[in-house]
Amino acid sequence: MRSLLLRIFVSFWSIIVVTIIAAAMLGYFYAERVRETLQSFEVSDAMLGASASLRESGREGLTDWLRSLPDVTASLVYVLDERGQDLLGRKIPPPVALAVRRFGGPQLRPPPNRDAGNLRPARPFTQLVGPDNDVYTLFVLPPQGAVGRWLSERGGLGLAIIALLVSAAISYLLARAISRPIRQFRESAVAIAGGNLDTRVADRVGSRRDEIGLLAQDFDRMTGELQHAWLRQTELTRNVSHELRSPLARLRVALELARRKTGDLTELDKIDTETERLDELIGQILEYSRLDAGPPEDRARIDLQELIGSVAEDVRYEYGQAGGDTGIEFEADANGMVNGYPNALRSGVENVLRNAMQHNREGGKVDVRLGAEGSQLVVTIEDQGGGVAEHELDSIFEPFYRAKARQAGETVRGSGLGLAIASRAISLNDGALTARNTEHGLCVEIRLPSAG
């Protein structure tokens, strides 16, 4: 069906119709079988034997006759006295008990038109009259299988259970048809929110032609537009960054020529410093764009302790603190391997470490520790720079976000790209990056799945 409204309507309508038809058919065929069985039994030798037993020996004779019937037949024949009790003391099926309450007793029907002794083969039940004028009502059930006996024992409750099962099955199919695509929409929305713009819903929903199928097509069209806009933005950022590097390179050449002609001037040093910062910023933009576009390399097994040690040495050298009393202290409590992208992982660790060095107090140390927790390797990098405001701890990993210092309330230094690059790089390696304030400063934690 092409309409979800029509599908829901037809489903509920089908539940009602199927239940009514099933109940009517069961009642009709069961009544017919009872009638046919009763007709054949009334004129049988067994029935004549029951009449003779009652006439000759009274209630005890009729009870003996009932007990002498074959097991299969006896389980289908009930003889009830005027109080509605079976002569063998068996539990009476609900349909029989209801019928006897309505139609049983001595006044069941008018006397027969012809003399038949003590046998009354009339409708709806056959009756036998004993020597003391006690009336015994005979009820015969048709041969039943397991399902028939189950229904007979439960009466209307059995039909209600069948109707409940049929309606529950149809309702389940309807609920599943509605909830399954909704769950698929939710999973796709979560994937898109996580940055996977290649996610599509129509492929999972299938070739539905109803409102859900149309919604899936519109959802995919929206996702495609978002992906196209994101690609254009990324390409624009990359192109602008590349274009800025060319005049920046020429500016540095011109700056060097000016310095040769005029000597070292404070103004030229200032220009040189700002040029280096601009060059670094452009490099960070290009690196973030590259990581945001996906992994540019193949996965490999990486010795995390060796990688962190190499990064720490490079950063020490850059900050001119190699062999000094202050700087980076690296301690490894575990030595593990990870499966990841080496260059991206190195970039992530390096940017976190550079961020710690940049915001560390003068003379302070940056503690780097490598440990293991279960199936994960944990890297903590803690500085002594005072930390950031608590409400900004989650925002510092966003591009170009510059947090306020926790104590002074001043905007911290930097372009706001270092931790964003680190977050993206760690995410590419199936890891997680979090930050928290400590007594001395900011602690950034990197968690990566261990490869043994």
XYZ file of C-alpha atoms in Angstrom:
452
model
C 0.000 0.000 0.000
C 1.206 3.469 -0.796
C -0.530 5.148 2.138
C 0.483 4.581 5.740
C -2.961 5.798 6.838
C -4.633 3.182 4.645
C -2.301 0.484 5.954
C -3.136 1.286 9.575
C -6.874 1.417 8.793
C -6.850 -1.904 6.932
C -4.819 -3.548 9.699
C -7.227 -2.591 12.471
C -10.226 -3.367 10.279
C -8.740 -6.788 9.479
C -8.323 -7.557 13.171
C -12.022 -6.943 13.783
C -13.232 -8.798 10.679
C -10.958 -11.820 11.177
C -11.989 -12.108 14.821
C -15.710 -11.968 13.983
C -15.421 -14.439 11.096
C -13.292 -16.857 13.122
C -15.713 -16.816 16.047
C -18.732 -17.263 13.763
C -17.165 -20.134 11.819
C -16.016 -21.920 14.952
C -19.459 -21.596 16.500
C -21.271 -22.709 13.359
C -19.141 -25.751 12.579
C -19.050 -26.816 16.194
C -22.844 -26.619 16.457
C -23.221 -28.632 13.258
C -20.915 -31.341 14.539
C -22.821 -31.498 17.808
C -26.122 -31.833 15.940
C -24.843 -34.554 13.615
C -23.208 -36.470 16.447
C -26.318 -36.256 18.582
C -28.558 -37.446 15.744
C -26.410 -40.462 15.012
C -26.013 -41.334 18.675
C -29.725 -41.077 19.525
C -30.706 -43.851 17.126
C -27.725 -46.064 17.824
C -27.728 -49.359 19.691
C -25.769 -47.654 22.474
C -28.619 -45.248 23.098
C -31.143 -48.060 23.169
C -28.870 -49.842 25.607
C -28.861 -46.797 27.880
C -32.648 -46.730 27.793
C -32.881 -50.406 28.697
C -30.331 -50.076 31.512
C -32.232 -47.184 33.074
C -35.563 -48.957 32.755
C -34.311 -52.160 34.341
C -31.823 -50.926 36.983
C -32.540 -47.242 37.444
C -29.781 -44.727 38.082
C -27.189 -47.386 38.943
C -27.849 -49.220 35.707
C -27.484 -46.023 33.672
C -24.243 -45.241 35.504
C -22.894 -48.721 34.758
C -23.849 -48.300 31.104
C -22.014 -44.975 30.929
C -18.977 -46.475 32.624
C -18.980 -49.426 30.215
C -18.642 -47.250 27.127
C -15.252 -47.354 25.353
C -12.802 -44.768 26.666
C -12.888 -42.718 23.479
C -16.694 -42.669 23.361
C -17.190 -42.241 27.099
C -15.102 -39.094 27.109
C -17.624 -37.570 24.679
C -20.907 -38.636 26.393
C -22.245 -36.897 29.492
C -25.373 -37.970 31.391
C -26.626 -35.317 33.807
C -29.221 -35.672 36.527
C -31.817 -33.047 37.386
C -29.246 -31.183 39.527
C -26.930 -30.859 36.511
C -24.308 -33.294 37.876
C -22.619 -35.881 35.691
C -23.290 -39.449 36.789
C -19.568 -40.242 36.732
C -18.692 -37.100 38.680
C -16.698 -35.594 35.823
C -16.159 -31.900 35.301
C -18.716 -30.622 32.847
C -17.376 -28.537 29.925
C -18.507 -24.892 30.122
C -20.651 -25.066 26.934
C -22.536 -28.099 28.300
C -23.062 -26.516 31.710
C -24.379 -23.318 30.141
C -26.777 -25.203 27.866
C -28.099 -27.333 30.712
C -28.696 -24.278 32.884
C -30.715 -22.717 30.078
C -32.614 -25.703 28.703
C -32.163 -28.629 31.104
C -34.474 -30.169 33.681
C -37.781 -32.037 33.462
C -39.424 -29.219 31.481
C -36.807 -29.387 28.740
C -39.373 -29.827 25.993
C -42.952 -31.037 25.534
C -43.562 -34.792 25.516
C -42.962 -36.659 22.237
C -45.729 -37.057 19.683
C -45.431 -40.838 19.729
C -44.819 -43.334 22.462
C -41.106 -44.156 22.748
C -41.046 -45.660 26.181
C -38.690 -43.762 28.455
C -36.677 -42.344 25.525
C -37.189 -38.755 24.425
C -35.145 -38.217 21.231
C -36.129 -34.556 20.911
C -34.106 -31.326 20.576
C -31.880 -29.781 21.810
C -30.938 -32.714 24.110
C -31.901 -36.345 24.419
C -33.531 -37.215 27.733
C -34.154 -40.462 29.580
C -36.901 -40.918 32.200
C -36.171 -43.298 35.024
C -38.619 -45.612 36.877
C -39.056 -42.977 39.582
C -39.728 -40.313 36.914
C -36.273 -38.748 37.355
C -35.154 -37.061 34.137
C -31.592 -37.617 32.890
C -30.219 -35.377 30.165
C -27.720 -36.830 27.732
C -25.224 -34.591 26.001
C -22.916 -35.850 23.267
C -19.841 -33.947 22.108
C -18.390 -34.579 18.674
C -14.982 -36.286 18.447
C -12.346 -33.690 19.313
C -8.647 -33.266 18.856
C -6.360 -31.531 21.311
C -7.457 -28.074 20.166
C -11.127 -29.027 20.259
C -10.864 -30.389 23.792
C -8.987 -27.267 24.857
C -11.727 -25.031 23.438
C -14.468 -27.202 24.862
C -12.998 -27.016 28.346
C -12.701 -23.235 28.224
C -15.775 -22.248 26.259
C -15.953 -18.518 25.541
C -12.587 -17.985 27.197
C -10.946 -20.160 24.523
C -12.472 -18.108 21.734
C -11.370 -14.938 23.500
C -7.804 -16.260 23.732
C -7.769 -17.136 20.018
C -9.115 -13.694 19.148
C -6.467 -12.149 21.385
C -3.676 -14.119 19.699
C -4.877 -13.255 16.186
C -5.250 -9.564 17.007
C -1.874 -9.538 18.791
C -0.148 -11.055 15.745
C -1.636 -8.509 13.355
C -0.947 -5.657 15.782
C 2.667 -6.790 16.155
C 3.181 -6.802 12.394
C 1.651 -3.331 12.174
C 3.723 -1.979 15.077
C 6.876 -3.492 13.599
C 6.134 -1.959 10.208
C 5.900 1.459 11.875
C 8.614 1.236 14.548
C 11.328 -0.406 12.439
C 11.797 2.507 10.001
C 11.593 4.953 12.911
C 14.447 3.094 14.608
C 16.397 3.189 11.338
C 15.781 6.934 11.062
C 17.084 7.378 14.606
C 20.232 5.333 13.954
C 20.901 7.307 10.776
C 20.359 10.613 12.593
C 22.857 9.574 15.289
C 25.393 8.607 12.605
C 24.949 11.939 10.814
C 25.289 13.829 14.101
C 28.558 11.953 14.594
C 29.882 13.315 11.305
C 29.103 10.411 8.952
C 27.368 12.294 6.151
C 27.541 9.258 3.861
C 24.651 7.712 5.811
C 21.465 7.115 3.827
C 18.066 5.928 5.042
C 16.311 4.917 1.815
C 18.646 1.955 1.330
C 17.649 0.600 4.755
C 13.935 1.363 4.581
C 13.652 -0.360 1.206
C 11.310 0.293 -1.682
C 8.402 1.564 0.398
C 5.928 3.759 -1.460
C 4.079 5.131 1.551
C 4.685 8.251 3.619
C 7.665 6.660 5.385
C 9.317 5.893 2.047
C 8.785 9.481 0.893
C 10.164 10.756 4.206
C 13.261 8.578 3.721
C 13.833 10.077 0.280
C 13.471 13.619 1.659
C 15.778 12.754 4.563
C 18.446 11.471 2.176
C 18.045 14.526 -0.021
C 18.595 16.770 3.006
C 21.650 14.736 4.061
C 23.044 14.980 0.542
C 22.648 18.754 0.563
C 24.384 18.971 3.943
C 27.214 16.789 2.690
C 27.573 18.877 -0.464
C 27.636 22.107 1.564
C 30.200 20.641 3.966
C 32.425 19.515 1.096
C 32.234 22.959 -0.494
C 33.093 24.605 2.815
C 36.018 22.240 3.381
C 37.282 22.775 -0.137
C 36.948 26.541 0.258
C 38.898 26.475 3.531
C 41.612 24.353 1.980
C 41.879 26.539 -1.122
C 41.938 29.783 0.865
C 44.641 28.398 3.138
C 46.758 27.352 0.172
C 46.265 30.707 -1.510
C 47.287 32.526 1.665
C 50.536 30.603 1.890
C 51.854 31.955 -1.422
C 51.735 35.678 -0.486
C 52.879 34.728 3.001
C 55.988 33.097 1.563
C 56.666 36.181 -0.558
C 56.168 38.362 2.527
C 58.817 36.423 4.426
C 61.253 36.740 1.535
C 60.628 40.494 1.389
C 61.061 40.679 5.149
C 64.446 38.977 4.939
C 65.577 41.339 2.160
C 64.492 44.348 4.220
C 66.414 43.065 7.202
C 69.586 42.759 5.094
C 69.279 46.342 3.947
C 68.295 47.989 7.211
C 69.655 45.605 9.816
C 67.709 44.210 12.761
C 64.813 46.467 13.705
C 62.142 45.887 16.340
C 59.414 46.479 13.774
C 60.863 43.861 11.480
C 61.077 41.385 14.353
C 57.405 42.040 15.128
C 56.470 41.468 11.495
C 58.485 38.254 11.499
C 56.735 37.008 14.653
C 53.265 37.721 13.296
C 54.174 36.121 9.989
C 55.224 32.942 11.789
C 51.966 32.904 13.721
C 49.975 33.344 10.533
C 51.948 30.552 8.886
C 51.298 28.290 11.877
C 47.577 29.105 11.816
C 47.308 28.296 8.119
C 49.143 25.042 8.723
C 46.677 24.124 11.467
C 43.715 24.918 9.222
C 45.119 22.679 6.503
C 45.795 19.895 8.990
C 42.276 20.099 10.445
C 40.750 20.048 6.947
C 42.856 17.025 6.064
C 41.783 15.121 9.180
C 38.156 16.171 8.770
C 38.142 14.720 5.261
C 38.993 11.258 6.616
C 42.073 9.124 7.206
C 44.739 9.857 4.564
C 46.779 6.723 5.334
C 46.493 3.009 6.044
C 46.136 1.562 9.515
C 49.176 0.071 11.205
C 50.270 -1.290 14.583
C 51.698 1.529 16.660
C 53.897 1.334 19.755
C 52.192 4.012 21.839
C 55.047 4.404 24.341
C 57.560 4.920 21.554
C 55.290 7.418 19.783
C 54.695 9.503 22.929
C 58.386 9.482 23.789
C 59.282 10.717 20.305
C 56.673 13.481 20.437
C 57.844 14.573 23.891
C 61.459 14.877 22.686
C 60.388 16.970 19.686
C 58.317 19.340 21.829
C 61.129 19.647 24.396
C 63.543 20.573 21.660
C 61.120 23.084 20.154
C 60.639 24.835 23.479
C 64.362 24.798 24.186
C 64.072 22.720 27.338
C 65.926 19.550 26.427
C 67.896 18.344 29.440
C 66.567 21.118 31.688
C 65.009 20.905 35.126
C 61.596 22.012 33.857
C 59.501 20.812 30.953
C 57.936 17.472 30.107
C 58.062 14.440 32.374
C 56.956 11.192 30.722
C 56.173 8.079 32.756
C 54.872 4.810 31.273
C 53.117 2.334 33.571
C 52.114 0.180 30.610
C 53.490 -0.614 27.200
C 50.813 -1.351 24.649
C 50.144 -1.435 20.949
C 47.252 0.195 19.110
C 45.881 -0.225 15.608
C 45.539 3.187 14.031
C 46.786 5.841 11.674
C 50.347 6.723 12.747
C 50.521 10.292 11.434
C 47.041 11.194 12.681
C 47.710 9.711 16.122
C 51.040 11.498 16.369
C 49.330 14.760 15.409
C 46.695 14.241 18.109
C 49.205 13.588 20.905
C 51.490 16.385 19.721
C 48.743 19.004 19.662
C 47.609 18.114 23.183
C 51.196 18.301 24.418
C 51.837 21.609 22.646
C 48.647 23.015 24.129
C 49.820 22.010 27.621
C 53.232 23.609 27.080
C 51.704 26.770 25.657
C 49.402 27.328 28.638
C 51.745 26.030 31.338
C 52.965 28.467 33.973
C 56.539 29.617 33.753
C 58.832 27.022 35.281
C 56.019 24.495 35.578
C 56.131 20.888 34.492
C 53.879 18.943 32.150
C 53.251 15.396 33.378
C 52.592 12.770 30.707
C 51.536 9.284 31.834
C 50.693 6.135 29.911
C 48.636 3.447 31.656
C 46.142 0.680 30.978
C 42.542 0.221 32.114
C 41.025 -3.035 30.974
C 41.093 -3.194 27.187
C 42.059 0.471 26.849
C 45.294 2.426 26.952
C 45.007 5.753 28.764
C 47.283 8.752 28.176
C 46.990 11.707 30.567
C 48.692 15.045 29.887
C 48.487 17.483 32.808
C 49.849 21.023 32.884
C 50.184 23.592 35.674
C 48.524 26.468 33.906
C 45.479 26.970 36.104
C 42.901 25.196 33.918
C 39.791 26.618 32.266
C 36.276 27.453 33.425
C 34.269 24.308 34.238
C 31.436 25.066 31.807
C 33.925 25.334 28.937
C 35.592 21.933 29.352
C 33.523 20.349 26.557
C 33.824 23.359 24.252
C 37.621 23.545 24.119
C 37.674 20.779 21.497
C 35.630 22.840 19.039
C 37.459 24.629 16.184
C 38.520 28.220 16.948
C 37.102 28.087 20.481
C 39.236 30.067 22.915
C 38.372 29.397 26.545
C 38.634 31.669 29.559
C 41.252 30.968 32.203
C 39.672 29.454 35.327
C 41.166 31.930 37.781
C 41.877 35.186 35.967
C 38.931 34.958 33.562
C 41.117 36.082 30.675
C 41.039 34.458 27.245
C 43.847 31.948 26.944
C 46.421 32.192 24.200
C 46.323 30.290 20.917
C 44.205 30.031 17.790
C 41.729 27.512 19.195
C 42.603 24.835 16.634
C 45.144 22.664 18.451
C 42.714 20.689 20.621
C 40.181 20.526 17.763
C 42.847 18.867 15.608
C 43.703 16.518 18.480
C 40.048 15.583 19.014
C 39.556 14.778 15.339
C 42.808 12.806 15.140
C 42.014 10.715 18.224
C 38.473 10.094 16.959
C 39.871 8.760 13.674
C 41.814 6.226 15.753
C 38.623 5.040 17.525
C 39.625 6.857 20.689
C 38.102 9.489 22.958
C 39.428 12.797 24.261
C 38.218 14.419 27.489
C 39.413 17.214 29.755
C 39.076 18.033 33.441
C 40.474 20.571 35.850
C 42.911 19.446 38.525
C 44.491 21.153 41.505
C 47.329 22.512 39.374
C 45.814 23.009 35.930
C 44.178 21.197 33.029
C 44.385 17.430 32.501
C 43.549 16.046 29.054
C 42.876 12.309 28.857
C 43.267 10.203 25.704
C 41.681 6.738 25.615
C 42.547 4.285 22.848
C 41.576 0.626 22.333
C 44.511 -1.650 23.004
C 45.712 -4.018 20.285
C 47.567 -6.289 22.715
